[in-house]
Coordinates of C-alpha atoms in Angstrom, one line a residue:
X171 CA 14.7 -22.1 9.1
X172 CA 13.8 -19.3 7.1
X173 CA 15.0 -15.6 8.8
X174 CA 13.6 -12.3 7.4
X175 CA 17.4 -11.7 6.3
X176 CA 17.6 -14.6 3.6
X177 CA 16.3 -13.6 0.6
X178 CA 12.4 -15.2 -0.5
X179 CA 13.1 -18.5 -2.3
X180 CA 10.7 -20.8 -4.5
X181 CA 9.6 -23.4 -2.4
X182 CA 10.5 -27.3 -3.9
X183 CA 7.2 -28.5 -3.8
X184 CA 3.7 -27.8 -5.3
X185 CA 2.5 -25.6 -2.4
X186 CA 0.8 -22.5 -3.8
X187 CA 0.6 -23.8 -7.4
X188 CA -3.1 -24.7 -7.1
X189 CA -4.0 -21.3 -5.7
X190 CA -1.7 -19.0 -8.3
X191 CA -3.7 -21.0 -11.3
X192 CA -7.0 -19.1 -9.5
X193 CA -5.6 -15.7 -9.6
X194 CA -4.5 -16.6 -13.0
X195 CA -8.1 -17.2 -14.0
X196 CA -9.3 -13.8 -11.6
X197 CA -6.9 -11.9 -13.4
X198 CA -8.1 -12.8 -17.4
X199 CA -6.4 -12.6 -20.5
X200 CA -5.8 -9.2 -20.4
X201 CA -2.9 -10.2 -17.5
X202 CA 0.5 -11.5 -18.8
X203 CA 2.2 -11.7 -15.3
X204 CA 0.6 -12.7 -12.2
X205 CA 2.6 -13.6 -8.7
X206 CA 1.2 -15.1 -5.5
X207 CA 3.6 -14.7 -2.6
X208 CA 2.3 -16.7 0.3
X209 CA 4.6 -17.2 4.0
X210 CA 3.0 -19.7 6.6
X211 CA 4.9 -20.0 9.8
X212 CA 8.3 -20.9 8.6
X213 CA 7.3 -21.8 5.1
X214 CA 7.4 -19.7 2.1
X215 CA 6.9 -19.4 -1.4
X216 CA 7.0 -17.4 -4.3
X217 CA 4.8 -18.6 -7.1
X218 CA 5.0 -17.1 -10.5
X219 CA 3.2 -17.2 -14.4
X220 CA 3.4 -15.8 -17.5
X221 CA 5.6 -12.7 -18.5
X222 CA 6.4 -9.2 -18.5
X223 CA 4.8 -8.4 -21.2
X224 CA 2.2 -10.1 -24.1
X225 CA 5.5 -9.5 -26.2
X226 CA 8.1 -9.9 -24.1
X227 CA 11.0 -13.0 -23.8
X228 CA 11.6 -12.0 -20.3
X229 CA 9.7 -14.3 -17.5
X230 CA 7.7 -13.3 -14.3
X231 CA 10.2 -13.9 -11.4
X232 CA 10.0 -13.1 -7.7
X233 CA 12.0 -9.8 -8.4
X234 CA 9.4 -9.1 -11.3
X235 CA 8.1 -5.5 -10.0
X236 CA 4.7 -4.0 -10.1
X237 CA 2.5 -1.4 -9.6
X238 CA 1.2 -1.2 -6.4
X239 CA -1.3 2.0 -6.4
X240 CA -2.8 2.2 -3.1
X241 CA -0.7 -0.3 -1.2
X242 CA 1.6 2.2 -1.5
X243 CA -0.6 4.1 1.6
X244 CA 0.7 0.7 4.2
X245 CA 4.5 2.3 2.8
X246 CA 4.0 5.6 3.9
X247 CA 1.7 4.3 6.9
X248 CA 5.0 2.8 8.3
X249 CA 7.1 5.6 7.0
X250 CA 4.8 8.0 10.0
X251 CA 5.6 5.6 12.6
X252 CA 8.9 5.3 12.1
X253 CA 9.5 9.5 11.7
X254 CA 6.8 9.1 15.0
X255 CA 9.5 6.9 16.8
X256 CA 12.3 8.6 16.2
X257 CA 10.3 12.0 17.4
X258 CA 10.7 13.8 14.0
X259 CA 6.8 14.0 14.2
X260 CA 3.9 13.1 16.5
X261 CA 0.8 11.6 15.3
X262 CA -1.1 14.6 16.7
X263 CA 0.9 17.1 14.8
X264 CA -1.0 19.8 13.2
X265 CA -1.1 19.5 9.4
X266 CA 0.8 23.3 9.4
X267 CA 3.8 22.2 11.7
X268 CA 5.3 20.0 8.3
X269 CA 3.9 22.7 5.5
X270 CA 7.1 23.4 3.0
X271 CA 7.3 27.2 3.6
X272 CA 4.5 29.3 2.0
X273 CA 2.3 26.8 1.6
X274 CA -1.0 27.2 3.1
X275 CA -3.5 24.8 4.7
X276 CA -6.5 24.3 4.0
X277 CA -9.3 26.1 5.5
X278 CA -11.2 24.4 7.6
X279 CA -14.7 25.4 8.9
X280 CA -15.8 23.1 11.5
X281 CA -13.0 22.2 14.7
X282 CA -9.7 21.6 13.7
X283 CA -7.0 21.5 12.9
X284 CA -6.2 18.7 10.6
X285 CA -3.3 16.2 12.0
X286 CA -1.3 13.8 10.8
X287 CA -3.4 11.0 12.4
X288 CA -6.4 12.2 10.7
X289 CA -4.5 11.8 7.5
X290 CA -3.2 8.1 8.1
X291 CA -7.3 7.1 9.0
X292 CA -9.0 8.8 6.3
X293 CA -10.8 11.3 8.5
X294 CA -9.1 14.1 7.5
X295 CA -12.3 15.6 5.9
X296 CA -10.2 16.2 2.9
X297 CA -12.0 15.3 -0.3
X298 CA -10.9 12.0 -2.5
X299 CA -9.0 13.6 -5.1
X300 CA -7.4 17.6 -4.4
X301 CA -8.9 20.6 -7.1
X302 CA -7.6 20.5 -10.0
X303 CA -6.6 16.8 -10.5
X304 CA -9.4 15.4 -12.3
X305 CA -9.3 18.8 -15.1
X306 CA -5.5 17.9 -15.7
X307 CA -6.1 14.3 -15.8
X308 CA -8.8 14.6 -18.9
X309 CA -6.6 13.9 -21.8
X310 CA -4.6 11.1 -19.8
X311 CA -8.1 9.4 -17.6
X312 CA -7.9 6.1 -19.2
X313 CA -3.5 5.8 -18.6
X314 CA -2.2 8.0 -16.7
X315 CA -4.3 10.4 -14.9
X316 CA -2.2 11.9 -12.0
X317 CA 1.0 12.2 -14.7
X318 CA 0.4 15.9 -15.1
X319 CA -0.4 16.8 -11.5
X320 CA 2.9 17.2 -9.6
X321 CA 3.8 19.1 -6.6
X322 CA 3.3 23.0 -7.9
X323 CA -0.5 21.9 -8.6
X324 CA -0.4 20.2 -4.8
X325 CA 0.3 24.1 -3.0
X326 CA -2.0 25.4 -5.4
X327 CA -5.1 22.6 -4.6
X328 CA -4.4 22.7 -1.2
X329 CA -4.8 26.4 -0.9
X330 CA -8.3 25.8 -2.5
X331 CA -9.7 23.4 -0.4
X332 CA -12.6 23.4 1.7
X333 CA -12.8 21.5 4.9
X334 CA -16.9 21.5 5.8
X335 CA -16.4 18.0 8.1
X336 CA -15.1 18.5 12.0
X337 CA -11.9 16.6 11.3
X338 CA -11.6 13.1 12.9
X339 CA -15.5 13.1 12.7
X340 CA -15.9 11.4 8.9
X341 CA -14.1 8.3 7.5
X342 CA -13.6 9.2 3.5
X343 CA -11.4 7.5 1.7
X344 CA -8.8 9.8 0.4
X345 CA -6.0 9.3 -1.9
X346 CA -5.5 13.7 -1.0
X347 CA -5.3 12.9 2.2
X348 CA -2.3 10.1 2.7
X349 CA -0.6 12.0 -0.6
X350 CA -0.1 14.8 1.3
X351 CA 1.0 12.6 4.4
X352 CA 3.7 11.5 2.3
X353 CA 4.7 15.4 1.2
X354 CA 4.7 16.4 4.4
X355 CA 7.0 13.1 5.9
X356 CA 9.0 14.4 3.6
X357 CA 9.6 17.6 4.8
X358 CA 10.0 16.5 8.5
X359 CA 12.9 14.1 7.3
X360 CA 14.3 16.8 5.8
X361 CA 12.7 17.6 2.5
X362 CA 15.0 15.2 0.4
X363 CA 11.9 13.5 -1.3
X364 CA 10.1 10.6 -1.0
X365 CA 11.7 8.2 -2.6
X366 CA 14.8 8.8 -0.9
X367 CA 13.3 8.8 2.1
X368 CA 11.3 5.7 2.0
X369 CA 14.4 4.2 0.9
X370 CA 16.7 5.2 3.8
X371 CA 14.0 4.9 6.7
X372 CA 12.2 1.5 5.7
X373 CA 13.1 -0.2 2.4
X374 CA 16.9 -0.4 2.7
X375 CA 16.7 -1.6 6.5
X376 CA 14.1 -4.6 6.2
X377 CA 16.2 -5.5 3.0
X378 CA 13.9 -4.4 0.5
X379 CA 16.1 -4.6 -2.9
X380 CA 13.8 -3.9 -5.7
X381 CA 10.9 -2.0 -3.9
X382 CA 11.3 1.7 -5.8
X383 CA 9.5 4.7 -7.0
X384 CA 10.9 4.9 -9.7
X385 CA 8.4 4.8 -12.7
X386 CA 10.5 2.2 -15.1
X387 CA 12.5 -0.2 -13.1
X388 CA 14.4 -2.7 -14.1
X389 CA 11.8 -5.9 -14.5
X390 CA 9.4 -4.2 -14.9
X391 CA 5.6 -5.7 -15.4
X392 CA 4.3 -3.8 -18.1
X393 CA 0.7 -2.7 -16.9
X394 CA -2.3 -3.7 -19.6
X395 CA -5.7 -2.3 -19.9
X396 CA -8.5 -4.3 -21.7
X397 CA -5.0 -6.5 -23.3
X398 CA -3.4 -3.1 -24.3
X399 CA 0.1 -2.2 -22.9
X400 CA 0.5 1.3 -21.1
X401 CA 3.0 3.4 -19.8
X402 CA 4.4 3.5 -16.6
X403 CA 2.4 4.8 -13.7
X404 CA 3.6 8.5 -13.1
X405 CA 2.0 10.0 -9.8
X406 CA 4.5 12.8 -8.7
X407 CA 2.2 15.1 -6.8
X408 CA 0.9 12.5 -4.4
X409 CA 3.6 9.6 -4.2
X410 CA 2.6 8.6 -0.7
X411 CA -0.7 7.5 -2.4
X412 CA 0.5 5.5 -5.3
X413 CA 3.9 5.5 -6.6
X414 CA 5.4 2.3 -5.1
X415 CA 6.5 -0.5 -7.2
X416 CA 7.6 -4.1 -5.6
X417 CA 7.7 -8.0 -6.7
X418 CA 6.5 -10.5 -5.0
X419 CA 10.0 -11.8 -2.7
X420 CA 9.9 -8.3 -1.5
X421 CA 6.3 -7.8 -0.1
X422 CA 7.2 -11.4 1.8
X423 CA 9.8 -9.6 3.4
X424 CA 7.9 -6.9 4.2
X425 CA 4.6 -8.6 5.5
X426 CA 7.0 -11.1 7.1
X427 CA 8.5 -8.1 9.0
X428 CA 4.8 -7.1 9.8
X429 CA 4.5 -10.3 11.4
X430 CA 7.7 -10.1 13.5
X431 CA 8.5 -7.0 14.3
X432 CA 11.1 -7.9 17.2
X433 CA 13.0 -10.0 14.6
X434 CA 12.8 -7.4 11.7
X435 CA 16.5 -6.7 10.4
X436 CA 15.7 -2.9 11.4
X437 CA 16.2 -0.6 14.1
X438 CA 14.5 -0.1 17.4
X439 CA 12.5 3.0 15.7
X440 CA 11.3 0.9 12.5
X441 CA 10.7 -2.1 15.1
X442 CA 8.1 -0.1 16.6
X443 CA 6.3 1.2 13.9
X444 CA 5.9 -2.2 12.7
X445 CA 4.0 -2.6 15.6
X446 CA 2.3 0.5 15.9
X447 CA 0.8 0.2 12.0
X448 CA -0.9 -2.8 13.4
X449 CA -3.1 -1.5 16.7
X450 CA -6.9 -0.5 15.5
X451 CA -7.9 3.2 15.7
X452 CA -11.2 3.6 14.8
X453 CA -14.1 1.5 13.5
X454 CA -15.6 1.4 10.3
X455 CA -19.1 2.8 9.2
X456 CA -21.4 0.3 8.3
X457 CA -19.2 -2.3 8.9
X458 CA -17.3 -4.4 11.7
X459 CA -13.9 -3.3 10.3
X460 CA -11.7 -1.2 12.3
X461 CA -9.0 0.9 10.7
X462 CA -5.2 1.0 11.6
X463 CA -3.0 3.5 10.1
X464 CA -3.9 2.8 6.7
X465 CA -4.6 -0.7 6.9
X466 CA -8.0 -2.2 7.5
X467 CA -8.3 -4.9 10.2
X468 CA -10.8 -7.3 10.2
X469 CA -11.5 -9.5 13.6
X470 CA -12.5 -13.1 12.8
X471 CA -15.4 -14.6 15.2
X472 CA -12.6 -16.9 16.2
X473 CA -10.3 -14.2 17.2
X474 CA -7.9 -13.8 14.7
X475 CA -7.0 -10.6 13.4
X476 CA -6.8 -9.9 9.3
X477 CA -5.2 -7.2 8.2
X478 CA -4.7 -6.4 4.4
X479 CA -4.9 -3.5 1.9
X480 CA -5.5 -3.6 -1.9
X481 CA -4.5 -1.0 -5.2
X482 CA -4.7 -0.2 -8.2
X483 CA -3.1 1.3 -11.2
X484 CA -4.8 1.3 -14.5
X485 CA -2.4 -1.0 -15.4
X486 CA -1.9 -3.9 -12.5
X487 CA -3.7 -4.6 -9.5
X488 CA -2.4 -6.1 -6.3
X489 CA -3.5 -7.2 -3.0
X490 CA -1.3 -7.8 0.7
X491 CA -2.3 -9.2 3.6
X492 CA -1.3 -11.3 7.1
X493 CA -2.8 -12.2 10.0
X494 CA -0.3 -12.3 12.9
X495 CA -2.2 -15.3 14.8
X496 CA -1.2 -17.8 12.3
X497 CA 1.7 -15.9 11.0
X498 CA 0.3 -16.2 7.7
X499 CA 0.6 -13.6 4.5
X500 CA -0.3 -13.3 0.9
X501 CA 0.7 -11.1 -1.9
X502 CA -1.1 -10.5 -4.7
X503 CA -0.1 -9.1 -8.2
X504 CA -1.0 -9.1 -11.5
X505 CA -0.6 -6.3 -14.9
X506 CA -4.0 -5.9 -15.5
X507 CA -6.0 -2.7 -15.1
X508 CA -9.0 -1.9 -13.5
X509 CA -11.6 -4.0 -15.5
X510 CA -10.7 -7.0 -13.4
X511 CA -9.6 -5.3 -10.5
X512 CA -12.8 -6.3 -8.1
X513 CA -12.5 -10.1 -9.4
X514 CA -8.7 -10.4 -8.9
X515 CA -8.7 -8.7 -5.4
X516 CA -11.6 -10.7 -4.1
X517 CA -10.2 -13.6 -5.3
X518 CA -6.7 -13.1 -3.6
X519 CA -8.1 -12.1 -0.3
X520 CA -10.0 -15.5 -0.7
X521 CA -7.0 -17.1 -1.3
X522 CA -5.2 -15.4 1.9
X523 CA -8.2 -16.7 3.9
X524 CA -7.7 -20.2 2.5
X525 CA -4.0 -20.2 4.3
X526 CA -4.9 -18.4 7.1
X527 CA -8.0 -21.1 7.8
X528 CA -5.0 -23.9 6.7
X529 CA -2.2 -22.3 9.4
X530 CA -5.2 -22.5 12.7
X531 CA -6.4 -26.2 11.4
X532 CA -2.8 -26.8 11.4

C-alpha cells in the first residue's frame, strides 16, 4: 500500500505513458521537460520526458522542479486555513488587522472593509495587477515582468488604490488580491517571510522536499518561450501569487493529502485546512463553477466533485487537480511559456478527466 509518508515512486508498468506522450504533443517543441503525475486510489505514478534544458545532460525526474505561477494561489490558500486553524487569523479579518505598520489600505468607496476571505475568492474588488506593476515591468514584459516590483512598490500601490466595487459583490480575478494575502499571512505568522513560512506551516509537514521559493533550485526546469531559454521566474512583491516551484512526486503528495486529509502526515491545524480549502463558497458568473478558497470546483452531473487550478510563468505552465470521489489527481508540468499555455492546460485537465471517468467505471 502506498501512505502519503513514502515518497512518489515510478510505477512498473505502462500506466500513464500513453497520456504523458499527449501532453508532450500539447506542450510543442518549444518544451524540453514535461511531467504527468497521476494517483488513483492506491496507485500512483510519476511519468517523465525529455530534459531540463534543450542543452542540458541532466534528465526530467520526479524531483525535476517547476514553475508553478498561479498554482502557487492553492499554496497560500492552505497557508490561510491553517494560520485560520490555529486562530492566528480569521477568515473575516479586516485587511487592516495584518497591515506591516504604516502601511495603509486601500480606500474603498462602496461597503467594506476588505477581508481576508474576499482576498482568497477573488472578490476583493482589488484590480488584477496593483499601480505601478505593469510601468516597472516594460523593459522585462516578455521574461520577467514582476522582477522589479518587490515589496517597497507593494505599500506604495496599495496606498494608491481605488476600491469602486462593494467588496464580496464582484468575482475578478486577481493576482493583487491573493499577493497581498500571502504579505499579510506573513505578518500574522510573525513577519519572517513567506518562504519561511510556507515551509514551516505546510511544506515541511506533508513532506514536501523540493517544493521552494527559491528562484534557482537545484533541478531546475529551465523555463522556454517560443524555444528560447529564460531566467528564473523572480516575483518578490506578490509571492503568494506566483513564486512556488515543485516537481511532479511533490504535487502527488500534496494533492494526495488534499484527498485525505485525516491521513495527512500533518497536524490537527493543517488537517483542517486541507479540508476547509475544499468546501465551495461562492458560484461563478456565467458559469456552473463555484469557487473554494482559491480553487475552482466543478460538480459533475453524476455528482462528483473536480477541483483543480492552473499557472503560468512565461516560462512553464502547469495544471493540478483531484476529485475526492474517486480519489483521483493529476499534475501537470511542462517549461514552456505562455504560447502553448491554453493547449497544454486543456489538454491536462482532459487527461485528469480521463482518470477520474477510469477510477468511477472502475
Amino acid at each position: 500500500m502506498i501512505t502519503l509518508e513514502e515518497p512518489a515512486r515510478l510505477d512498473d508498468g505502462p500506466w500513464g505513458e500513453r497520456e504523458l506522450a499527449g501532453l508532450v504533443r500539447a506542450a510543442g517543441p518549444g518544451a524540453s521537460a514535461v511531467t504527468l503525475a497521476v494517483a488513483r486510489g492506491e496507485r500512483q505514478a510519476v511519468r517523465c520526458s525529455g530534459r531540463v534544458d534543450h542543452t542540458s545532460g541532466e534528465p526530467c525526474t520526479p524531483d525535476t522542479v517547476f514553475e508553478l505561477g498561479s498554482i502557487s494561489k492553492t499554496f497560500t490558500a492552505l497557508l490561510l486555513a491553517e494560520l485560520a486553524a490555529r486562530g492566528d487569523v480569521a477568515l473575516d479579518d479586516p485587511v487592516e488587522r495584518h497591515l506591516p505598520a504604516g502601511w495603509q489600505p486601500p480606500e474603498v468607496r462602496r461597503g467594506g472593509p476588505i477581508r481576508l476571505l474576499h482576498l482568497a475568492t477573488h472578490t476583493s474588488g482589488l484590480p488584477r495587477l496593483p499601480p505601478g506593476l505593469v510601468a516597472s515591468a516594460v523593459a522585462a514584459w516578455n521574461s520577467n515582468p514582476y522582477a522589479a516590483y518587490g515589496d517597497r512598490q507593494l505599500r506604495a500601490g496599495l496606498a494608491r488604490t481605488t476600491v469602486r466595487h462593494r467588496p464580496g459583490e464582484r468575482f475578478g480575478y486577481s493576482n493583487f488580491g491573493v499577493g497581498l494575502l500571502g504579505r499579510l499571512l506573513t505578518e500574522a505568522g510573525g513577519g519572517a517571510g513567506y518562504p519561511e513560512l510556507l515551509a514551516e506551516r505546510v511544506c515541511r509537514p506533508l513532506g514536501l522536499r523540493a517544493t521552494t521559493c527559491a528562484p534557482d533550485p537545484p533541478h531546475r526546469a529551465i523555463g522556454h518561450r517560443h524555444g528560447r531559454p529564460l531566467p528564473p521566474w523572480r516575483i518578490p512583491g506578490l509571492p503568494g501569487a506566483g513564486a512556488v516551484r515543485a516537481g511532479g512526486g511533490d504535487l502527488l503528495r500534496y494533492l494526495r493529502a488534499h484527498l485525505r486529509p485525516d491521513g495527512a502526515p500533518a497536524g490537527d491545524a493543517l488537517r483542517d485546512a486541507l479540508r476547509e480549502v475544499q468546501r465551495p463558497r461562492l458560484r461563478l458568473p456565467r458559469s456552473g463553477d463555484q469557487l473554494g478558497l482559491v480553487w475552482n470546483h466543478r460538480r459533475t452531473e453524476d455528482g462528483r466533485d473536480l477541483l483543480f487550478h492552473s499557472g503560468g510563468t512565461r516560462g512553464c505552465t502547469a495544471l493540478i487537480a483531484f476529485c475526492p470521489q474517486t480519489a483521483t489527481a493529476v499534475a501537470a508540468l511542462c517549461n514552456a511559456g505562455p504560447s502553448r499555455w491554453e493547449n497544454f492546460a486543456q489538454a491536462a485537465y482532459d487527461v485528469f478527466k480521463e482518470f477520474a471517468r477510469e477510477a468511477d467505471d472502475g
